[in-house]
Coordinates of C-alpha atoms and ligand atoms in Angstrom, one line a residue:
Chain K
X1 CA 0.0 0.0 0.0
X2 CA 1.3 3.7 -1.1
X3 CA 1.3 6.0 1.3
X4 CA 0.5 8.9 -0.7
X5 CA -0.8 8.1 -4.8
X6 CA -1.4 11.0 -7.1
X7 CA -2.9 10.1 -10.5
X8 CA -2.9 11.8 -13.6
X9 CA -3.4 15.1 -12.3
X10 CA -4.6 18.7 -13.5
X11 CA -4.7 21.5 -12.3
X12 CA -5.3 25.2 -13.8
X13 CA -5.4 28.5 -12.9
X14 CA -7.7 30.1 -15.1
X15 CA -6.1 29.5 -18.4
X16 CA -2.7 28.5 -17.6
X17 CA -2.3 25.0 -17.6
X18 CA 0.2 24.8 -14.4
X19 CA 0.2 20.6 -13.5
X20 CA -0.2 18.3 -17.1
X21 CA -0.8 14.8 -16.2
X22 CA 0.9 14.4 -13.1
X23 CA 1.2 11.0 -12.1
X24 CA 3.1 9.5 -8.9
X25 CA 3.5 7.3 -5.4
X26 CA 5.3 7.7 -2.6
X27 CA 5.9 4.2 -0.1
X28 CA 5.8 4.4 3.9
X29 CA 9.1 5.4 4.9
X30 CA 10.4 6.9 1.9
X31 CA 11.5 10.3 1.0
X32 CA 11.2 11.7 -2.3
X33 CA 12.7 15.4 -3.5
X34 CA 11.0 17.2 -6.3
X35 CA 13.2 19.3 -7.9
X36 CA 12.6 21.4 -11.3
X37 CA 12.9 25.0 -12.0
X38 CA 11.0 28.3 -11.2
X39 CA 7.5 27.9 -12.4
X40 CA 7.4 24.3 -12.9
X41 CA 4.6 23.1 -10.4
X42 CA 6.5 21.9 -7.4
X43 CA 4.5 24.2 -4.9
X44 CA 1.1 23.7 -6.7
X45 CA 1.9 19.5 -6.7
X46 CA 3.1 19.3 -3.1
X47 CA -0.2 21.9 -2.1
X48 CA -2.5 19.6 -3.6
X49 CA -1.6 17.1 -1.6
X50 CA -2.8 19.4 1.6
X51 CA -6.2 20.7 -0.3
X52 CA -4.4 24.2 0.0
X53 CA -5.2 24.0 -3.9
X54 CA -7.6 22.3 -5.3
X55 CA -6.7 20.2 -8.6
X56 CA -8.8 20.6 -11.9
X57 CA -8.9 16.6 -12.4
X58 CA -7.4 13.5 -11.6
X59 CA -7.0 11.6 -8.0
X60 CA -5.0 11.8 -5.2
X61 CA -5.1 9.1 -2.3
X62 CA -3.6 9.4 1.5
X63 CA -3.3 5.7 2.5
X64 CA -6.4 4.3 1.4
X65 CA -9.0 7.8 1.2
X66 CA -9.7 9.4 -2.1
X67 CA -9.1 12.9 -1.4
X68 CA -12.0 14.3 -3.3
X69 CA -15.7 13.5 -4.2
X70 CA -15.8 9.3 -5.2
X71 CA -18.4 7.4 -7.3
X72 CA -20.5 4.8 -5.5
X73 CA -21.6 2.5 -9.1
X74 CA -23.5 5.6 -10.2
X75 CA -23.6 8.1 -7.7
X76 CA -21.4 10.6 -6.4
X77 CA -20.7 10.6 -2.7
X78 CA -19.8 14.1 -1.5
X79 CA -16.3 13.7 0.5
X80 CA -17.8 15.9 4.0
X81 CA -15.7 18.6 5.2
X82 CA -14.9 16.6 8.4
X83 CA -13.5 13.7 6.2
X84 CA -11.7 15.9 4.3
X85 CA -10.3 17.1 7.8
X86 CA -9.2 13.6 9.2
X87 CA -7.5 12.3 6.0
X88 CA -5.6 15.5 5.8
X89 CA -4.4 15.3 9.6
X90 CA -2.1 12.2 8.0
X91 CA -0.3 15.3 6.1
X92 CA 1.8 17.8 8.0
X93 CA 3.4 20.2 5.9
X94 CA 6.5 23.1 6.2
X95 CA 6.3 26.1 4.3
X96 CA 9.0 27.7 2.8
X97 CA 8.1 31.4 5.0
X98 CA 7.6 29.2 7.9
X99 CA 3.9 31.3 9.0
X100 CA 4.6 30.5 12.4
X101 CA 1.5 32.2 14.7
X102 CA 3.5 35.9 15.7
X103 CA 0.9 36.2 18.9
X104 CA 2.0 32.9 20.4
X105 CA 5.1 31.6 22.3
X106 CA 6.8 28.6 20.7
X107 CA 5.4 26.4 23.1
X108 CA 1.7 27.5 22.1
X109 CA 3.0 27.7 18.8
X110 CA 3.1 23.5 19.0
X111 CA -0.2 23.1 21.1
X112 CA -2.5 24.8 19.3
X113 CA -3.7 22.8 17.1
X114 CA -3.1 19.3 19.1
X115 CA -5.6 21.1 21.6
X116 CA -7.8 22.6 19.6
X117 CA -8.2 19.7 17.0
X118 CA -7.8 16.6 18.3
X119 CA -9.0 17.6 21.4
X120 CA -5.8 16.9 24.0
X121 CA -5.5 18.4 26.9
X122 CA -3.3 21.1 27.5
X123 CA -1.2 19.0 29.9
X124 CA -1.1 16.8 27.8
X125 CA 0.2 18.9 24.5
X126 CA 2.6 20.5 26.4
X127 CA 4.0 17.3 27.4
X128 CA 4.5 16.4 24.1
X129 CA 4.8 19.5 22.4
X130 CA 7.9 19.9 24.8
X131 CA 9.5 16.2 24.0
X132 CA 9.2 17.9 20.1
X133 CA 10.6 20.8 20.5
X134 CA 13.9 19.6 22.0
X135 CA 14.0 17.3 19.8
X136 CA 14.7 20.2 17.1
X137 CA 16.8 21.8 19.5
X138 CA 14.5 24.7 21.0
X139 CA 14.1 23.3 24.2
X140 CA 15.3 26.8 26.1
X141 CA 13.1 28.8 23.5
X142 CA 9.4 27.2 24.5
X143 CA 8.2 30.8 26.0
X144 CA 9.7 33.2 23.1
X145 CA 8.1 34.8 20.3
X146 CA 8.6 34.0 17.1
X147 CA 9.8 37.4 16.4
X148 CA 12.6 36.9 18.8
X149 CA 13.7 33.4 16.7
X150 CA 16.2 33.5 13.8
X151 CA 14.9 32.2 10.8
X152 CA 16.4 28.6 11.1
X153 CA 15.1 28.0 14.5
X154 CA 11.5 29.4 13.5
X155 CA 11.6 27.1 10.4
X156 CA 12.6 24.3 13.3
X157 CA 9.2 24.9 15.3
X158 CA 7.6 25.2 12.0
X159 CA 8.7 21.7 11.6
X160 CA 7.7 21.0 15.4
X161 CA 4.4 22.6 15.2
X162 CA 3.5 20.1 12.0
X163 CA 4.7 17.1 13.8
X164 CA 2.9 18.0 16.9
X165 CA -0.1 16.7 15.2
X166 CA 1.4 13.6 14.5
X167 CA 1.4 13.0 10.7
X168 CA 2.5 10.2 8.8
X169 CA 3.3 12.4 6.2
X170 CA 5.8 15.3 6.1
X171 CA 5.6 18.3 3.0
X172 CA 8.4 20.4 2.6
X173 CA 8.0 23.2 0.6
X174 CA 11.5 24.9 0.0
X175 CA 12.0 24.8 3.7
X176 CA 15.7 26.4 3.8
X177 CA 14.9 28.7 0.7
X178 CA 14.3 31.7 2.9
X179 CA 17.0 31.2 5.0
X180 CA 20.4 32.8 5.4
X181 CA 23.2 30.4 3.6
X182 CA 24.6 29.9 7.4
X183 CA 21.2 29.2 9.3
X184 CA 20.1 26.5 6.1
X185 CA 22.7 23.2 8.1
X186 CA 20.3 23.2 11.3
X187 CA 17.0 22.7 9.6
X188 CA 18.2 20.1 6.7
X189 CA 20.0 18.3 10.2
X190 CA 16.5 18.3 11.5
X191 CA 14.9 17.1 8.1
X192 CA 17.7 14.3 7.9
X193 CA 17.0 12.9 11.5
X194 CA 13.5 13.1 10.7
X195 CA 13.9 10.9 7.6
X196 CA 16.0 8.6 9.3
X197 CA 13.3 8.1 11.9
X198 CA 10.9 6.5 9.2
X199 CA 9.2 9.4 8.4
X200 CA 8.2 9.6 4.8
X201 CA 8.3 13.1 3.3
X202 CA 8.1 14.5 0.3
X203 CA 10.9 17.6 -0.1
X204 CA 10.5 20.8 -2.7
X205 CA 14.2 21.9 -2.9
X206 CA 16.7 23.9 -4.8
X207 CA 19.7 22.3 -2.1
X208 CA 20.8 19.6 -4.2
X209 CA 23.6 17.9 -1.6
X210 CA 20.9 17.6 0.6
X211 CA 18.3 15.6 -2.0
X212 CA 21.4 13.6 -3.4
X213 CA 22.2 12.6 0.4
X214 CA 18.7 11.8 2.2
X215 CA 16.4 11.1 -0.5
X216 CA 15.5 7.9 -2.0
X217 CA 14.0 9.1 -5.0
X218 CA 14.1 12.0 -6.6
X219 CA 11.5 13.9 -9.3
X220 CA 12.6 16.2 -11.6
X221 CA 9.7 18.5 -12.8
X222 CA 9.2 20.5 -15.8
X223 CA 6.7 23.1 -17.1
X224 CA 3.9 21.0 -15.1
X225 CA 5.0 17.5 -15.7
X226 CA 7.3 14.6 -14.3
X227 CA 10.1 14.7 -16.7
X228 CA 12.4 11.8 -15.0
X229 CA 12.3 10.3 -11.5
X230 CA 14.9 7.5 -10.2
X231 CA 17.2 7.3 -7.9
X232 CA 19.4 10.4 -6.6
X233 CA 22.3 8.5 -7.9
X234 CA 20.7 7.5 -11.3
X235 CA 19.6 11.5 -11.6
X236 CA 22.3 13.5 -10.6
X237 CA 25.2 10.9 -12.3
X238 CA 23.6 9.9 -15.4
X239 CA 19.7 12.1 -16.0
X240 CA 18.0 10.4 -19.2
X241 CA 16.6 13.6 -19.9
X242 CA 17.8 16.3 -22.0
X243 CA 16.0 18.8 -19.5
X244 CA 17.2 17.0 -16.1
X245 CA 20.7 17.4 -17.9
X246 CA 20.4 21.5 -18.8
X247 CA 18.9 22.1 -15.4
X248 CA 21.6 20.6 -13.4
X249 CA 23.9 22.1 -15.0
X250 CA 22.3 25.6 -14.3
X251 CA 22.1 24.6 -10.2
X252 CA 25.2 22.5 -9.7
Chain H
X1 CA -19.9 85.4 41.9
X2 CA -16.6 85.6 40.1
X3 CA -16.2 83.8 36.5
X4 CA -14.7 81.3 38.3
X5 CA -17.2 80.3 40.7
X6 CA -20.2 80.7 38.3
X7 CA -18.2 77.8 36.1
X8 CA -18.3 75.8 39.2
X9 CA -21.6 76.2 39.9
X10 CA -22.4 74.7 36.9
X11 CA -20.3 71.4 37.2
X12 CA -22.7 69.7 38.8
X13 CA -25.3 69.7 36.1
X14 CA -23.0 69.1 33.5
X15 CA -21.2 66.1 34.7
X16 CA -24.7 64.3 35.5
X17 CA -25.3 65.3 31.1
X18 CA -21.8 63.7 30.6
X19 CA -23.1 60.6 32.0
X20 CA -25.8 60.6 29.5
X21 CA -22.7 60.7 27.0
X22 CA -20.8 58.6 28.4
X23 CA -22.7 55.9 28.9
X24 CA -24.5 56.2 25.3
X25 CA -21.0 55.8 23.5
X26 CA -19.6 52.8 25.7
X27 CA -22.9 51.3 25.0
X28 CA -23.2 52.2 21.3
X29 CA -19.3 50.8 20.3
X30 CA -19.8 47.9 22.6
X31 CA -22.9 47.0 20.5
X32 CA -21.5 48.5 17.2
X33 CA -18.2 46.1 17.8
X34 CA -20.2 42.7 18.1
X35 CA -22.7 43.7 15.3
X36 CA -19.3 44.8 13.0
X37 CA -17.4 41.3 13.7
X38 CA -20.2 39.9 11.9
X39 CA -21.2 42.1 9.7
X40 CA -17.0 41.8 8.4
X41 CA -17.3 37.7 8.6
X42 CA -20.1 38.3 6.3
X43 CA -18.5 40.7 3.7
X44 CA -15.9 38.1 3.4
X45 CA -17.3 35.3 3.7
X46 CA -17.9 32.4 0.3
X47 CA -21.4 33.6 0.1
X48 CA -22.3 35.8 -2.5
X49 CA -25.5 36.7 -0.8
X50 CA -23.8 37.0 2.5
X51 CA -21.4 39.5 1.0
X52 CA -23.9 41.1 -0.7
X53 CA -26.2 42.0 2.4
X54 CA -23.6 42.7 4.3
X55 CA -22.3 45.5 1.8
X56 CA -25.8 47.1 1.8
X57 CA -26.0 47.4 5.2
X58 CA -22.4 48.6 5.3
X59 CA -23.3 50.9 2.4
X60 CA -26.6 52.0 3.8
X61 CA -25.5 53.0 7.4
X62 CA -22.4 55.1 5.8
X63 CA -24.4 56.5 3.3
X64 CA -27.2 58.6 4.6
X65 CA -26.5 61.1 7.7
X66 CA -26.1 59.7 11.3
X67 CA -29.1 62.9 12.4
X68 CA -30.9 61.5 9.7
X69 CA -30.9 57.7 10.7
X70 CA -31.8 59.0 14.4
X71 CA -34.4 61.0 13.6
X72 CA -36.1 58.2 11.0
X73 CA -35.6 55.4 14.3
X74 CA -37.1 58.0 16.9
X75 CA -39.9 60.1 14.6
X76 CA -40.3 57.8 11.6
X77 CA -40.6 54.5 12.6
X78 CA -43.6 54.9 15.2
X79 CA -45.9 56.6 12.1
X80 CA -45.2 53.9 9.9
X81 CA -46.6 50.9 12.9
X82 CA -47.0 51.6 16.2
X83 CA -45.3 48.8 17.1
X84 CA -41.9 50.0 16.0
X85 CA -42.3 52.9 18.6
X86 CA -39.3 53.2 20.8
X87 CA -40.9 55.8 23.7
X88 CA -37.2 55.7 24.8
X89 CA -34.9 59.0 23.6
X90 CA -31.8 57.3 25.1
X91 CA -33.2 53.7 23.2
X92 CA -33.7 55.4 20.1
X93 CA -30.3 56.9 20.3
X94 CA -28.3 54.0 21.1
X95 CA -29.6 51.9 18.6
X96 CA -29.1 54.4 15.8
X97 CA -25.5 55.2 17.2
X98 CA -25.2 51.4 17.5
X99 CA -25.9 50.5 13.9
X100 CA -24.0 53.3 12.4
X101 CA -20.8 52.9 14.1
X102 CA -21.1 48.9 13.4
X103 CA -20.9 50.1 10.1
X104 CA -18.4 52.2 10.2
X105 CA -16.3 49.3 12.6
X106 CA -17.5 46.5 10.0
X107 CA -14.8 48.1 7.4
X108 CA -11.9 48.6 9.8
X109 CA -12.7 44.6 10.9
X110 CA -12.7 43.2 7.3
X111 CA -9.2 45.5 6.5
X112 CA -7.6 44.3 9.2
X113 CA -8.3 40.9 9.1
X114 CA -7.8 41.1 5.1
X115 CA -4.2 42.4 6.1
X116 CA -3.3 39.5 8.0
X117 CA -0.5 37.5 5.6
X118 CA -3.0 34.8 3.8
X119 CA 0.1 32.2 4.4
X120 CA -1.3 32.5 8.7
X121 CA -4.7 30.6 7.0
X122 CA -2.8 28.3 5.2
X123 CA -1.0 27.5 7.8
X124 CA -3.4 26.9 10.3
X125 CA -5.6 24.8 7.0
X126 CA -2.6 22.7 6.8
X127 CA -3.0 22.0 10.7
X128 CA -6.1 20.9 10.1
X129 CA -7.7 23.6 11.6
X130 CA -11.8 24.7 10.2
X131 CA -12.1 27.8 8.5
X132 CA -13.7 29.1 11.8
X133 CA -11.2 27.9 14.3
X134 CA -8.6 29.8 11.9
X135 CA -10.6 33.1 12.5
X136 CA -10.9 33.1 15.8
X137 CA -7.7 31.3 17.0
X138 CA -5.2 33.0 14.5
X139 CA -6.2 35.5 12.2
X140 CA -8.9 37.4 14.8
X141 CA -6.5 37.5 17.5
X142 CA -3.8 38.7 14.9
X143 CA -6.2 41.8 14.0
X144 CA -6.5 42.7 17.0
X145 CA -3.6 45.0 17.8
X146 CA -4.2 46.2 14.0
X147 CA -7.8 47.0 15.2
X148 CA -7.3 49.0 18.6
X149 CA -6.4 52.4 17.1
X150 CA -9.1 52.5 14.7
X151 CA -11.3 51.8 16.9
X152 CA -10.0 54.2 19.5
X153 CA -10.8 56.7 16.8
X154 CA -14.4 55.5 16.3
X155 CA -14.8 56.2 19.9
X156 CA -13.4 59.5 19.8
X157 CA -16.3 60.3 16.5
X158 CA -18.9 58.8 18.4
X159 CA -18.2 60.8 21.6
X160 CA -18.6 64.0 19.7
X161 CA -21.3 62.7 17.6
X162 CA -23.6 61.9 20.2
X163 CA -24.3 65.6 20.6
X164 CA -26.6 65.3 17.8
X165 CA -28.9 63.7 20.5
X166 CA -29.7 67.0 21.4
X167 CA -32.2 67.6 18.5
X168 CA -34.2 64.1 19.7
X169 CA -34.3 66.4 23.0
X170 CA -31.9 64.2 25.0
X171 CA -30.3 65.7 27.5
X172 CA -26.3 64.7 26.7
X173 CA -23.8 67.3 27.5
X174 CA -24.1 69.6 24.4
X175 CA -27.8 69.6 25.4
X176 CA -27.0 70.6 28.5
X177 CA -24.9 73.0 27.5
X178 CA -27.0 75.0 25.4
X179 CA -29.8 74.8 28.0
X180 CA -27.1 76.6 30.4
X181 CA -26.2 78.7 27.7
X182 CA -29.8 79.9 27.4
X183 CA -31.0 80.4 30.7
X184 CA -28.1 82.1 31.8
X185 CA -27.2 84.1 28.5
X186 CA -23.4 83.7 29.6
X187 CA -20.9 82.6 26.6
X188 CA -18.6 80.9 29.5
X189 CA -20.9 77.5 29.8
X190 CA -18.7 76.1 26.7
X191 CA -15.6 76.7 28.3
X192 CA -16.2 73.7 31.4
X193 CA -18.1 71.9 28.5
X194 CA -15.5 71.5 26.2
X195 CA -13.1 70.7 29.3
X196 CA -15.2 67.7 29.8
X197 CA -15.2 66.5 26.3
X198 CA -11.1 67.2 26.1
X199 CA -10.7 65.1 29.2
X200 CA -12.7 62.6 27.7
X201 CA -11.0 62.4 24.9
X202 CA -7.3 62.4 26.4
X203 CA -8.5 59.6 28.9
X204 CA -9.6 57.5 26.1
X205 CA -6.5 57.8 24.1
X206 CA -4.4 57.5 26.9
X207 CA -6.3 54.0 27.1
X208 CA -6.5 53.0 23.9
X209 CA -2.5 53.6 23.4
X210 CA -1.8 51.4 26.6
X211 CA -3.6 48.8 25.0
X212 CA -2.2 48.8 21.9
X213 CA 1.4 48.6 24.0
X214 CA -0.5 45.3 25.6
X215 CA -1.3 43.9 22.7
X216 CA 2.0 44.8 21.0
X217 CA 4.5 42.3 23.0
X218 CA 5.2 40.0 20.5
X219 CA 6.4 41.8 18.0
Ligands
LIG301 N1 -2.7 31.2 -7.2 C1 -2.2 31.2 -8.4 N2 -2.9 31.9 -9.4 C2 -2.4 31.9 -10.7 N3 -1.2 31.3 -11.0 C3 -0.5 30.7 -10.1 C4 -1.0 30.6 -8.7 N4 -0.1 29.9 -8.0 C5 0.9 29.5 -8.9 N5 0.6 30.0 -10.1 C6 1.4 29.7 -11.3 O1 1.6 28.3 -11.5 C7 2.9 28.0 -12.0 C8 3.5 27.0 -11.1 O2 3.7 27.6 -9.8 P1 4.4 26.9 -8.6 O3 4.4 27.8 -7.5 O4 3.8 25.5 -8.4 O5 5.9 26.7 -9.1 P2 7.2 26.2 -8.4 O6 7.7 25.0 -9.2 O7 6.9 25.9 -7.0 O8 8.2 27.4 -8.5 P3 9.2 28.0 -7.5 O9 10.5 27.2 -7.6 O10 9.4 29.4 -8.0 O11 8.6 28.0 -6.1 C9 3.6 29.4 -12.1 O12 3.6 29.8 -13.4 C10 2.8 30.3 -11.2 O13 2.9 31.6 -11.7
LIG302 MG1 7.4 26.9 -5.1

């Protein structure tokens, strides 16, 4: 069973055809990078996956659940808002400007949601949402504001706040791209203990030594479509495509 | 009696007025406020309808004069069904002075929680958050330091606006004022009067700018 399987998908923005036939699955455990130029459809793929968009045709599936409206034989059952909500708590996803809540303390940062949501206790949440936080390395930062943070360790409660709910999914969407060069080490250290844990993820990245190291398959995206996938090795030592081969050679 | 004396004299009478004014504003924002919160919801929310009535009302209440929109409550209303008579001068007044200034709070709401970066809904979406637990867990809160010198301002209006009540024959302290004015024939009744409404005013900017130092921490 895939974790996550994407099937021949569309999506549009008015006009402009943005995803053309995009077709994919990701395995427990795995981590796959997308990689592509500006423009390609990296963001608009990987926001799919979280509803954050919503795609013009096609399927996506989280573990089992169709993440849209299915046919019954003839009839179309409406996918409720509150199934919609419990598939996409299997997703937890990183953006790349972090949007960490500015009126909370990191701590509250991590239990909102957990409390809120899924209904723990604030005893509880803390609890855990303390155990998370030093596990990115913020343990002496729990009652700051975000404000006070630097953006690598606001990108590292980011990732916190996301895994607070527990996914079995992580999205990464150009998680270091905002970052200063010399901040960009402590949140792809996080992201590489994280995939060593089990966690599958799927990465949008422009830091190729980082996909080539900790991903087991890579996707190379062009103008809205899959243009090679295999392994890092495969892609970055010998790409196929004529594409893959011009834009390494722009990035590397 | 010296100037000084005769301005006493009349303190008396013109701080039990202020009341009147002070208690009509408080009571017309307070009211205004929870009417605008919705009345903003609605001008952004998926509904087209929603949107729609909510823009009328909006459009309606800062459209046509505030004296007008108390007289029609206080005069008009009762001739056209007797059951819509509100025998109440203070009544009639706060409910026109509540409407209008939801209006007028309904468009600072919706700016400021427009202005909040859309990524803080995304982010709260992706946490699996509902539409309204986003409002009024992140982006609500969020406006809210955005919201408190706006609305300080509204105040402010609405303090000096409420003199108009004198024309429904409510005594506030412009009322008040004027009825000094004419018994007495002396010009110095405004001087005290406008005393009160300065002091009004600084106390209520003094409070609104420690609040928006309150609400400011995290930043
Ligand atoms: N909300 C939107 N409305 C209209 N067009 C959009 C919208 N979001 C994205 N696009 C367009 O869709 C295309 C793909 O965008 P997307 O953000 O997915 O690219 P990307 O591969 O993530 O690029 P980058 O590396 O710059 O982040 C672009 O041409 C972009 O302009
Ligand atoms: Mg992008």
């Amino acid at each position: 069973m895939s974790m996550i399987k994407v099937e021949n998908v569309y999506k549009n923005f008015g006009t402009l055809e943005v995803l053309k036939d995009v077709s994919f699955t990701v395995e427990a455990g795995e981590v796959v990078c997308i990689i592509g130029p500006s423009g390609a459809g990296k963001s608009t793929i990987l926001r799919s996956l979280n509803h954050l968009e919503k795609i013009t045709s096609g399927k996506i599936w989280i573990e089992n659940d169709l993440l849209d409206d299915r046919k019954d034989g003839v009839n179309l059952v409406k996918l409720s808002s509150a199934e919609r909500a419990s598939i996409l708590l299997k997703t937890g996803m990183v953006f790349q400007r972090f949007n960490l809540f500015p009126h909370k303390t990191v701590l509250e940062n991590v239990t909102l949601s957990p409390i809120h949501v899924k209904g723990l206790t604030k005893d509880k949440a803390e609890t855990l949402a303390k155990d998370i936080i030093s596990r990115v390395g913020l343990a002496d930062k729990i009652n700051e504001y975000p404000s006070r943070l630097s953006g690598g360790q606001q990108q590292r409660v980011a990732i916190a706040r996301a895994l607070a709910m527990e996914p079995e999914i992580m999205l990464f969407d150009e998680p270091t791209s905002a970052l200063d060069p010399e901040l960009v080490g402590e949140v792809l250290n996080v992201m590489k203990k994280l995939a060593e844990s089990g966690m599958t993820m799927i990465v949008v990245t422009h830091e190729m030594s980082f996909a080539r190291e900790v991903a087991d398959r890579i996707l190379f995206m062009f103008d809205g479509s899959i243009c090679e996938e295999g392994k890092p090795d495969e892609i970055f030592n010998n790409p196929k495509n004529e594409r893959t081969r011009n834009f390494l050679k722009s990035v590397l | 009696m010296n100037m000084f004396e005769k301005m006493l004299s009349w303190m008396p009478a013109l701080l039990r007025a202020t009341g009147v004014t002070i208690s009509l504003t408080a009571l017309s924002v307070s009211c205004g406020l929870i009417l605008s919160l919705f009345l903003a919801l609605g001008k952004i929310s998926k509904s087209k309808v929603v949107q729609k009535l909510c823009g009328a009302y909006i459009y309606f209440f800062r459209g046509t004069p505030l004296l007008m929109q108390l007289f029609f409550i206080y005069y008009a209303l009762p001739q056209l069904h007797s059951a819509l008579t509100i025998s109440s001068r203070f009544t009639a007044a706060w409910i026109a002075y509540s409407l209008n200034s939801a209006a007028y709070l309904a468009e600072i709401i919706r700016a400021a929680i427009q202005s909040i970066d859309k990524g803080q809904l995304e982010a709260s979406r992706a946490l699996g958050m509902s539409y309204g637990k986003a409002m009024r867990l992140v982006i609500i809160p969020q406006s809210i330091r955005r919201l408190i010198p706006p609305i300080g301002n509204e105040f402010i209006m609405i303090i000096k606006d409420t003199s108009l009540v004198s024309s429904i024959a409510l005594v506030d302290l412009m009322k008040k004022t004027s009825q000094i004015q004419s018994s007495t024939a002396s010009p110095l009744v405004y001087l005290p009067s406008m005393a009160i409404y300065l002091t009004i005013t600084a106390v209520l900017t003094w409070v609104f700018n420690c609040l928006e130092k309150k609400f400011s921490i995290y930043e």
